[in-house]
PDB file of C-alpha atoms in Angstrom:
ATOM      1  CA  MET A   1       0.000   0.000   0.000  1.00  0.00           C
ATOM      2  CA  GLU A   2       1.265   3.447  -0.937  1.00  0.00           C
ATOM      3  CA  ALA A   3      -0.123   6.809   0.115  1.00  0.00           C
ATOM      4  CA  ASP A   4       0.807  10.435  -0.592  1.00  0.00           C
ATOM      5  CA  LEU A   5       1.063  12.072   2.821  1.00  0.00           C
ATOM      6  CA  HIS A   6       2.262  15.451   1.572  1.00  0.00           C
ATOM      7  CA  GLU A   7       3.298  17.076  -1.684  1.00  0.00           C
ATOM      8  CA  ASN A   8       6.822  15.657  -1.301  1.00  0.00           C
ATOM      9  CA  VAL A   9       6.240  12.844   1.226  1.00  0.00           C
ATOM     10  CA  SER A  10       4.803   9.388   0.646  1.00  0.00           C
ATOM     11  CA  GLY A  11       4.472   6.246   2.731  1.00  0.00           C
ATOM     12  CA  THR A  12       4.819   2.579   1.736  1.00  0.00           C
ATOM     13  CA  VAL A  13       3.666  -0.459   3.723  1.00  0.00           C
ATOM     14  CA  SER A  14       3.766  -4.085   2.555  1.00  0.00           C
ATOM     15  CA  PHE A  15       2.828  -7.310   4.324  1.00  0.00           C
ATOM     16  CA  LEU A  16       4.228 -10.803   3.815  1.00  0.00           C
ATOM     17  CA  TYR A  17       3.142 -14.315   4.708  1.00  0.00           C
ATOM     18  CA  GLU A  18       5.012 -17.477   3.641  1.00  0.00           C
ATOM     19  CA  ASP A  19       3.481 -20.785   4.695  1.00  0.00           C
ATOM     20  CA  GLY A  20       5.808 -22.634   7.059  1.00  0.00           C
ATOM     21  CA  ASP A  21       8.498 -19.955   6.840  1.00  0.00           C
ATOM     22  CA  THR A  22       7.386 -16.378   7.558  1.00  0.00           C
ATOM     23  CA  PRO A  23       4.464 -15.500   9.875  1.00  0.00           C
ATOM     24  CA  PHE A  24       2.123 -12.741   8.693  1.00  0.00           C
ATOM     25  CA  GLY A  25       3.538  -9.314   9.469  1.00  0.00           C
ATOM     26  CA  VAL A  26       4.908  -6.046   8.130  1.00  0.00           C
ATOM     27  CA  ASP A  27       7.569  -6.731   5.512  1.00  0.00           C
ATOM     28  CA  GLU A  28       8.321  -3.106   4.652  1.00  0.00           C
ATOM     29  CA  GLY A  29       7.210   0.178   6.173  1.00  0.00           C
ATOM     30  CA  PHE A  30       9.002   3.384   5.241  1.00  0.00           C
ATOM     31  CA  LEU A  31       8.635   7.052   4.343  1.00  0.00           C
ATOM     32  CA  THR A  32       9.966   8.588   1.131  1.00  0.00           C
ATOM     33  CA  VAL A  33      10.874  12.285   0.968  1.00  0.00           C
ATOM     34  CA  GLN A  34      11.381  13.754  -2.512  1.00  0.00           C
ATOM     35  CA  ALA A  35      13.505  16.788  -1.697  1.00  0.00           C
ATOM     36  CA  ASN A  36      13.903  17.900  -5.339  1.00  0.00           C
ATOM     37  CA  ASP A  37      14.425  16.471  -8.808  1.00  0.00           C
ATOM     38  CA  MET A  38      17.838  15.138  -7.771  1.00  0.00           C
ATOM     39  CA  TRP A  39      17.615  14.020  -4.132  1.00  0.00           C
ATOM     40  CA  SER A  40      15.222  11.669  -2.347  1.00  0.00           C
ATOM     41  CA  PHE A  41      15.380   9.874   1.017  1.00  0.00           C
ATOM     42  CA  ASN A  42      13.871   6.727   2.517  1.00  0.00           C
ATOM     43  CA  LEU A  43      13.547   6.083   6.240  1.00  0.00           C
ATOM     44  CA  GLY A  44      12.119   2.939   7.828  1.00  0.00           C
ATOM     45  CA  LYS A  45      12.094  -0.827   7.385  1.00  0.00           C
ATOM     46  CA  MET A  46      12.944  -1.839   3.814  1.00  0.00           C
ATOM     47  CA  TYR A  47      15.031  -4.012   1.523  1.00  0.00           C
ATOM     48  CA  LEU A  48      18.436  -2.393   1.178  1.00  0.00           C
ATOM     49  CA  PRO A  49      19.470  -1.327  -2.335  1.00  0.00           C
ATOM     50  CA  PHE A  50      22.357  -3.815  -2.464  1.00  0.00           C
ATOM     51  CA  GLY A  51      22.614  -5.962  -5.583  1.00  0.00           C
ATOM     52  CA  ARG A  52      20.330  -6.085  -8.607  1.00  0.00           C
ATOM     53  CA  PHE A  53      18.708  -9.575  -8.573  1.00  0.00           C
ATOM     54  CA  ASN A  54      17.130  -9.231 -12.044  1.00  0.00           C
ATOM     55  CA  THR A  55      15.501 -12.401 -13.377  1.00  0.00           C
ATOM     56  CA  ALA A  56      12.638 -13.574 -15.580  1.00  0.00           C
ATOM     57  CA  MET A  57      12.513 -16.881 -13.684  1.00  0.00           C
ATOM     58  CA  VAL A  58      10.149 -17.929 -10.895  1.00  0.00           C
ATOM     59  CA  ASN A  59      13.061 -18.860  -8.616  1.00  0.00           C
ATOM     60  CA  ASP A  60      15.018 -16.083  -6.922  1.00  0.00           C
ATOM     61  CA  THR A  61      18.572 -15.583  -8.141  1.00  0.00           C
ATOM     62  CA  PHE A  62      21.524 -17.012  -6.217  1.00  0.00           C
ATOM     63  CA  ALA A  63      22.662 -13.445  -5.522  1.00  0.00           C
ATOM     64  CA  LEU A  64      19.322 -12.599  -3.904  1.00  0.00           C
ATOM     65  CA  GLU A  65      19.390 -15.774  -1.793  1.00  0.00           C
ATOM     66  CA  LEU A  66      22.839 -14.814  -0.458  1.00  0.00           C
ATOM     67  CA  ALA A  67      22.467 -11.063  -0.073  1.00  0.00           C
ATOM     68  CA  GLU A  68      18.866  -9.817   0.244  1.00  0.00           C
ATOM     69  CA  THR A  69      18.763  -7.704   3.419  1.00  0.00           C
ATOM     70  CA  ASN A  70      15.652  -6.308   5.118  1.00  0.00           C
ATOM     71  CA  GLU A  71      16.556  -3.779   7.821  1.00  0.00           C
ATOM     72  CA  THR A  72      15.530  -0.500   9.377  1.00  0.00           C
ATOM     73  CA  ALA A  73      17.686   1.972   7.502  1.00  0.00           C
ATOM     74  CA  PHE A  74      18.197   5.499   6.216  1.00  0.00           C
ATOM     75  CA  VAL A  75      18.795   5.704   2.455  1.00  0.00           C
ATOM     76  CA  ALA A  76      19.848   8.782   0.460  1.00  0.00           C
ATOM     77  CA  MET A  77      19.426   8.603  -3.332  1.00  0.00           C
ATOM     78  CA  ALA A  78      20.693  10.944  -6.026  1.00  0.00           C
ATOM     79  CA  ASP A  79      19.605  10.921  -9.690  1.00  0.00           C
ATOM     80  CA  LEU A  80      22.415  12.431 -11.787  1.00  0.00           C
ATOM     81  CA  ASP A  81      21.170  11.719 -15.331  1.00  0.00           C
ATOM     82  CA  MET A  82      23.454   8.828 -16.413  1.00  0.00           C
ATOM     83  CA  VAL A  83      24.463   7.975 -12.815  1.00  0.00           C
ATOM     84  CA  ASP A  84      22.196   6.969  -9.925  1.00  0.00           C
ATOM     85  CA  ILE A  85      23.753   6.827  -6.443  1.00  0.00           C
ATOM     86  CA  ALA A  86      22.320   5.308  -3.261  1.00  0.00           C
ATOM     87  CA  ALA A  87      24.046   5.498   0.132  1.00  0.00           C
ATOM     88  CA  TYR A  88      22.571   3.966   3.256  1.00  0.00           C
ATOM     89  CA  ALA A  89      23.186   3.209   6.932  1.00  0.00           C
ATOM     90  CA  PHE A  90      21.522   0.559   9.093  1.00  0.00           C
ATOM     91  CA  ASN A  91      21.851  -0.962  12.546  1.00  0.00           C
ATOM     92  CA  GLY A  92      22.554  -4.609  11.740  1.00  0.00           C
ATOM     93  CA  ALA A  93      21.899  -7.463  14.155  1.00  0.00           C
ATOM     94  CA  VAL A  94      25.291  -8.985  13.303  1.00  0.00           C
ATOM     95  CA  ARG A  95      28.089  -6.895  14.788  1.00  0.00           C
ATOM     96  CA  ASP A  96      31.685  -7.106  15.968  1.00  0.00           C
ATOM     97  CA  THR A  97      31.012  -5.687  19.454  1.00  0.00           C
ATOM     98  CA  ASP A  98      28.181  -5.611  21.981  1.00  0.00           C
ATOM     99  CA  ASP A  99      27.655  -1.872  21.375  1.00  0.00           C
ATOM    100  CA  ASP A 100      24.220  -1.151  19.904  1.00  0.00           C
ATOM    101  CA  THR A 101      25.292   1.531  17.438  1.00  0.00           C
ATOM    102  CA  LEU A 102      24.591   2.419  13.812  1.00  0.00           C
ATOM    103  CA  ASN A 103      27.542   0.417  12.549  1.00  0.00           C
ATOM    104  CA  SER A 104      26.650  -0.818   9.050  1.00  0.00           C
ATOM    105  CA  TYR A 105      26.469   0.987   5.734  1.00  0.00           C
ATOM    106  CA  GLY A 106      26.553   0.577   1.973  1.00  0.00           C
ATOM    107  CA  ILE A 107      26.717   2.421  -1.325  1.00  0.00           C
ATOM    108  CA  SER A 108      25.706   1.661  -4.898  1.00  0.00           C
ATOM    109  CA  PHE A 109      26.269   3.233  -8.314  1.00  0.00           C
ATOM    110  CA  LEU A 110      24.088   2.615 -11.389  1.00  0.00           C
ATOM    111  CA  ILE A 111      25.828   3.895 -14.506  1.00  0.00           C
ATOM    112  CA  GLY A 112      24.230   4.051 -17.962  1.00  0.00           C
ATOM    113  CA  SER A 113      20.766   4.172 -19.510  1.00  0.00           C
ATOM    114  CA  GLU A 114      17.681   2.041 -18.937  1.00  0.00           C
ATOM    115  CA  ALA A 115      18.586  -0.095 -21.958  1.00  0.00           C
ATOM    116  CA  MET A 116      22.240  -0.660 -21.062  1.00  0.00           C
ATOM    117  CA  ASN A 117      23.835  -0.131 -17.656  1.00  0.00           C
ATOM    118  CA  VAL A 118      26.268  -1.374 -15.017  1.00  0.00           C
ATOM    119  CA  LYS A 119      25.653  -1.440 -11.254  1.00  0.00           C
ATOM    120  CA  LEU A 120      28.372  -1.501  -8.584  1.00  0.00           C
ATOM    121  CA  ASP A 121      27.492  -2.251  -4.948  1.00  0.00           C
ATOM    122  CA  TYR A 122      29.317  -2.432  -1.624  1.00  0.00           C
ATOM    123  CA  ILE A 123      27.894  -3.335   1.799  1.00  0.00           C
ATOM    124  CA  SER A 124      29.892  -3.376   5.025  1.00  0.00           C
ATOM    125  CA  ASN A 125      27.850  -6.156   6.674  1.00  0.00           C
ATOM    126  CA  LEU A 126      26.827  -8.894   4.241  1.00  0.00           C
ATOM    127  CA  GLY A 127      26.376 -11.295   7.170  1.00  0.00           C
ATOM    128  CA  ASP A 128      23.243  -9.360   8.150  1.00  0.00           C
ATOM    129  CA  ALA A 129      21.436 -10.625   5.022  1.00  0.00           C
ATOM    130  CA  ASP A 130      18.297 -12.692   5.521  1.00  0.00           C
ATOM    131  CA  ALA A 131      20.133 -15.911   4.559  1.00  0.00           C
ATOM    132  CA  TYR A 132      22.170 -15.890   7.789  1.00  0.00           C
ATOM    133  CA  THR A 133      19.488 -15.387  10.424  1.00  0.00           C
ATOM    134  CA  ASP A 134      21.217 -17.945  12.662  1.00  0.00           C
ATOM    135  CA  LEU A 135      23.952 -15.329  13.230  1.00  0.00           C
ATOM    136  CA  ASP A 136      21.584 -12.688  14.648  1.00  0.00           C
ATOM    137  CA  ASP A 137      22.337 -13.592  18.259  1.00  0.00           C
ATOM    138  CA  ALA A 138      26.044 -14.327  17.745  1.00  0.00           C
ATOM    139  CA  GLU A 139      28.943 -11.956  18.357  1.00  0.00           C
ATOM    140  CA  VAL A 140      30.897 -11.992  15.113  1.00  0.00           C
ATOM    141  CA  ALA A 141      34.611 -11.322  15.441  1.00  0.00           C
ATOM    142  CA  GLU A 142      34.947  -9.598  12.070  1.00  0.00           C
ATOM    143  CA  VAL A 143      31.854  -8.280  10.284  1.00  0.00           C
ATOM    144  CA  ALA A 144      32.171  -9.403   6.646  1.00  0.00           C
ATOM    145  CA  GLY A 145      31.662  -6.911   3.867  1.00  0.00           C
ATOM    146  CA  GLY A 146      30.543  -7.820   0.371  1.00  0.00           C
ATOM    147  CA  TYR A 147      30.307  -6.440  -3.126  1.00  0.00           C
ATOM    148  CA  SER A 148      28.307  -6.999  -6.290  1.00  0.00           C
ATOM    149  CA  VAL A 149      28.958  -6.190  -9.948  1.00  0.00           C
ATOM    150  CA  SER A 150      26.017  -6.477 -12.323  1.00  0.00           C
ATOM    151  CA  ALA A 151      25.106  -5.454 -15.862  1.00  0.00           C
ATOM    152  CA  HIS A 152      21.972  -5.252 -17.982  1.00  0.00           C
ATOM    153  CA  ALA A 153      21.659  -4.900 -21.753  1.00  0.00           C
ATOM    154  CA  GLY A 154      18.445  -4.669 -23.765  1.00  0.00           C
ATOM    155  CA  MET A 155      18.712  -4.960 -27.549  1.00  0.00           C
ATOM    156  CA  ASP A 156      15.424  -4.945 -29.472  1.00  0.00           C
ATOM    157  CA  VAL A 157      13.727  -8.196 -28.360  1.00  0.00           C
ATOM    158  CA  PHE A 158      16.789  -9.569 -26.521  1.00  0.00           C
ATOM    159  CA  THR A 159      17.974  -8.947 -22.961  1.00  0.00           C
ATOM    160  CA  VAL A 160      21.079 -10.039 -21.065  1.00  0.00           C
ATOM    161  CA  ASP A 161      21.562  -9.838 -17.291  1.00  0.00           C
ATOM    162  CA  PHE A 162      24.783 -10.650 -15.432  1.00  0.00           C
ATOM    163  CA  GLU A 163      25.600 -10.499 -11.717  1.00  0.00           C
ATOM    164  CA  TYR A 164      28.631 -11.448  -9.653  1.00  0.00           C
ATOM    165  CA  LEU A 165      28.510 -11.292  -5.854  1.00  0.00           C
ATOM    166  CA  SER A 166      31.158 -12.082  -3.255  1.00  0.00           C
ATOM    167  CA  ALA A 167      31.840 -11.691   0.449  1.00  0.00           C
ATOM    168  CA  LEU A 168      35.167 -10.100   1.333  1.00  0.00           C
ATOM    169  CA  ASP A 169      35.696 -12.324   4.415  1.00  0.00           C
ATOM    170  CA  PRO A 170      34.216 -15.532   5.831  1.00  0.00           C
ATOM    171  CA  ILE A 171      30.673 -14.883   7.070  1.00  0.00           C
ATOM    172  CA  GLY A 172      30.096 -15.924  10.655  1.00  0.00           C
ATOM    173  CA  ASP A 173      33.781 -16.357  11.571  1.00  0.00           C
ATOM    174  CA  LEU A 174      33.451 -16.774  15.331  1.00  0.00           C
ATOM    175  CA  ASP A 175      36.739 -15.923  17.028  1.00  0.00           C
ATOM    176  CA  GLN A 176      36.257 -16.790  20.685  1.00  0.00           C
ATOM    177  CA  GLU A 177      38.677 -17.968  23.348  1.00  0.00           C
ATOM    178  CA  ASP A 178      37.542 -21.590  23.168  1.00  0.00           C
ATOM    179  CA  GLU A 179      36.819 -22.005  19.442  1.00  0.00           C
ATOM    180  CA  THR A 180      37.381 -20.635  15.977  1.00  0.00           C
ATOM    181  CA  THR A 181      34.809 -21.703  13.401  1.00  0.00           C
ATOM    182  CA  SER A 182      33.813 -20.493   9.976  1.00  0.00           C
ATOM    183  CA  THR A 183      30.058 -20.834   9.537  1.00  0.00           C
ATOM    184  CA  TYR A 184      29.718 -20.046   5.850  1.00  0.00           C
ATOM    185  CA  GLY A 185      33.095 -19.036   4.451  1.00  0.00           C
ATOM    186  CA  GLU A 186      33.526 -16.415   1.735  1.00  0.00           C
ATOM    187  CA  VAL A 187      30.226 -16.978  -0.097  1.00  0.00           C
ATOM    188  CA  GLU A 188      30.212 -16.242  -3.813  1.00  0.00           C
ATOM    189  CA  SER A 189      27.787 -16.457  -6.726  1.00  0.00           C
ATOM    190  CA  ILE A 190      27.763 -15.715 -10.440  1.00  0.00           C
ATOM    191  CA  GLY A 191      24.835 -15.766 -12.826  1.00  0.00           C
ATOM    192  CA  ILE A 192      23.947 -14.894 -16.399  1.00  0.00           C
ATOM    193  CA  GLU A 193      20.510 -14.907 -18.024  1.00  0.00           C
ATOM    194  CA  PHE A 194      19.394 -14.428 -21.632  1.00  0.00           C
ATOM    195  CA  GLY A 195      15.817 -13.407 -22.435  1.00  0.00           C
ATOM    196  CA  MET A 196      13.826 -12.925 -25.625  1.00  0.00           C
ATOM    197  CA  THR A 197      10.353 -11.569 -26.397  1.00  0.00           C
ATOM    198  CA  VAL A 198       8.340 -13.904 -28.644  1.00  0.00           C
ATOM    199  CA  GLY A 199       5.697 -12.474 -30.993  1.00  0.00           C
ATOM    200  CA  ASN A 200       4.154  -9.004 -30.958  1.00  0.00           C
ATOM    201  CA  GLU A 201       0.569 -10.173 -30.312  1.00  0.00           C
ATOM    202  CA  CYS A 202       1.446 -12.822 -27.726  1.00  0.00           C
ATOM    203  CA  GLU A 203       3.689 -10.593 -25.559  1.00  0.00           C
ATOM    204  CA  CYS A 204       5.362 -13.844 -24.456  1.00  0.00           C
ATOM    205  CA  ALA A 205       8.952 -14.223 -23.312  1.00  0.00           C
ATOM    206  CA  VAL A 206      11.448 -17.044 -22.909  1.00  0.00           C
ATOM    207  CA  ALA A 207      14.649 -17.038 -20.855  1.00  0.00           C
ATOM    208  CA  VAL A 208      17.647 -19.275 -20.238  1.00  0.00           C
ATOM    209  CA  GLY A 209      19.988 -18.855 -17.272  1.00  0.00           C
ATOM    210  CA  PHE A 210      23.034 -20.375 -15.592  1.00  0.00           C
ATOM    211  CA  GLN A 211      24.150 -19.786 -11.994  1.00  0.00           C
ATOM    212  CA  SER A 212      26.860 -21.145  -9.751  1.00  0.00           C
ATOM    213  CA  SER A 213      27.814 -20.612  -6.110  1.00  0.00           C
ATOM    214  CA  ASP A 214      30.809 -21.210  -3.866  1.00  0.00           C
ATOM    215  CA  ASN A 215      30.987 -21.724  -0.081  1.00  0.00           C
ATOM    216  CA  ALA A 216      27.175 -21.670   0.063  1.00  0.00           C
ATOM    217  CA  GLU A 217      26.440 -25.282   0.947  1.00  0.00           C
ATOM    218  CA  GLY A 218      23.307 -25.524   3.068  1.00  0.00           C
ATOM    219  CA  ILE A 219      21.889 -22.423   1.370  1.00  0.00           C
ATOM    220  CA  LEU A 220      22.196 -23.079  -2.373  1.00  0.00           C
ATOM    221  CA  PRO A 221      23.071 -25.813  -4.847  1.00  0.00           C
ATOM    222  CA  GLU A 222      26.464 -25.517  -6.510  1.00  0.00           C
ATOM    223  CA  THR A 223      25.024 -24.938 -10.000  1.00  0.00           C
ATOM    224  CA  ARG A 224      21.613 -24.308 -11.576  1.00  0.00           C
ATOM    225  CA  VAL A 225      20.498 -24.233 -15.219  1.00  0.00           C
ATOM    226  CA  SER A 226      17.039 -22.699 -15.777  1.00  0.00           C
ATOM    227  CA  VAL A 227      14.595 -22.352 -18.661  1.00  0.00           C
ATOM    228  CA  GLY A 228      11.644 -19.990 -18.215  1.00  0.00           C
ATOM    229  CA  TYR A 229       8.507 -19.046 -20.146  1.00  0.00           C
ATOM    230  CA  MET A 230       6.093 -16.177 -19.484  1.00  0.00           C
ATOM    231  CA  ARG A 231       2.807 -15.253 -21.150  1.00  0.00           C
ATOM    232  CA  PRO A 232      -0.370 -13.308 -20.321  1.00  0.00           C
ATOM    233  CA  ILE A 233      -3.347 -15.649 -19.989  1.00  0.00           C
ATOM    234  CA  PHE A 234      -6.094 -13.116 -19.230  1.00  0.00           C
ATOM    235  CA  GLU A 235      -6.239  -9.334 -19.089  1.00  0.00           C
ATOM    236  CA  VAL A 236      -4.975  -9.178 -15.504  1.00  0.00           C
ATOM    237  CA  LEU A 237      -3.225 -12.565 -15.166  1.00  0.00           C
ATOM    238  CA  THR A 238       0.293 -13.620 -16.147  1.00  0.00           C
ATOM    239  CA  LEU A 239       1.574 -17.194 -16.225  1.00  0.00           C
ATOM    240  CA  ASN A 240       5.253 -17.793 -15.382  1.00  0.00           C
ATOM    241  CA  THR A 241       6.859 -21.236 -15.585  1.00  0.00           C
ATOM    242  CA  GLU A 242      10.404 -22.458 -14.931  1.00  0.00           C
ATOM    243  CA  ILE A 243      12.180 -25.775 -15.319  1.00  0.00           C
ATOM    244  CA  TYR A 244      15.484 -25.922 -13.469  1.00  0.00           C
ATOM    245  CA  PHE A 245      18.303 -28.427 -13.098  1.00  0.00           C
ATOM    246  CA  ASP A 246      20.364 -28.300  -9.871  1.00  0.00           C
ATOM    247  CA  LYS A 247      23.626 -29.963  -8.910  1.00  0.00           C
ATOM    248  CA  ASP A 248      24.533 -30.038  -5.217  1.00  0.00           C
ATOM    249  CA  TYR A 249      27.972 -29.628  -3.658  1.00  0.00           C
ATOM    250  CA  ASP A 250      30.102 -32.768  -3.451  1.00  0.00           C
ATOM    251  CA  ILE A 251      31.825 -32.721  -0.046  1.00  0.00           C
ATOM    252  CA  SER A 252      33.844 -35.770   0.914  1.00  0.00           C
ATOM    253  CA  GLY A 253      32.352 -37.578   3.895  1.00  0.00           C
ATOM    254  CA  ASN A 254      29.197 -35.419   3.983  1.00  0.00           C
ATOM    255  CA  ALA A 255      26.070 -37.441   3.201  1.00  0.00           C
ATOM    256  CA  ASP A 256      23.964 -34.262   2.897  1.00  0.00           C
ATOM    257  CA  HIS A 257      26.197 -32.869   0.128  1.00  0.00           C
ATOM    258  CA  ASN A 258      27.208 -35.727  -2.154  1.00  0.00           C
ATOM    259  CA  GLY A 259      26.895 -34.086  -5.569  1.00  0.00           C
ATOM    260  CA  ASP A 260      23.299 -35.192  -6.204  1.00  0.00           C
ATOM    261  CA  SER A 261      21.405 -33.668  -9.119  1.00  0.00           C
ATOM    262  CA  GLY A 262      17.744 -32.659  -9.149  1.00  0.00           C
ATOM    263  CA  THR A 263      15.106 -31.278 -11.492  1.00  0.00           C
ATOM    264  CA  GLY A 264      12.204 -29.004 -10.578  1.00  0.00           C
ATOM    265  CA  LEU A 265       9.184 -27.351 -12.165  1.00  0.00           C
ATOM    266  CA  LEU A 266       7.659 -24.118 -10.866  1.00  0.00           C
ATOM    267  CA  ILE A 267       4.405 -22.490 -11.982  1.00  0.00           C
ATOM    268  CA  ASP A 268       3.475 -18.977 -10.863  1.00  0.00           C
ATOM    269  CA  ILE A 269       0.279 -17.080 -11.661  1.00  0.00           C
ATOM    270  CA  ALA A 270       0.345 -13.349 -10.869  1.00  0.00           C
ATOM    271  CA  ALA A 271      -2.570 -10.918 -10.899  1.00  0.00           C
ATOM    272  CA  SER A 272      -2.127  -7.192 -11.551  1.00  0.00           C
ATOM    273  CA  PHE A 273      -4.978  -4.690 -11.335  1.00  0.00           C
TER     274      PHE A 273
END
């Protein structure tokens, strides 16, 4: 839900429920202040503008699975024609001390046009992403930063999306007097996706993608190949389908990660009105 509260102030609230995973509650709730044509500001609970996560598939991208972060934050955004800049600060649950201070931040640059652009991202606390909720109550010796490099190109009926994401240090590296463990390691992902619009009357689209990850066992498969198809089926309904082929990590002596392969089919029907 969005509402204009003032000439230059608006509010956004969204709710989320995921059966067996997320209880019903507020997913995002923030204010947006449009100071002028160049500057705008967000304040509240939101998804941080780290990474791009573009995909035509039903599945989320590997980069989103590793890095999507929902936090209470302050975000400043500047629109400079061919360059968009976003800088933000947030009070992450994962920290290197017991002090409850505003200790995490990030910045992103989007360079280019809508048809062809490159996005560069840095975040100081990648371990605060939603994928690592088991670290929320842990004191982390060194908060791990992360970065993302992504690109988008649209050429007539063809599109190409690329994204590379990496942590700068092991995530969840607990350095205590009695133990030193690395929970996740330096997680990493890379993905590329090709899309094409099919037919002017149909407004259908097909896409093919490949993704791989490293040090993300327990969160992601090691590789995924996806084929997707999208088409409108009624005036307000869109059908999205995806067939994907996963290959798990092969870790010696680990029965849960023995290199197994799997195939899945996803069907998503979305209504817009």
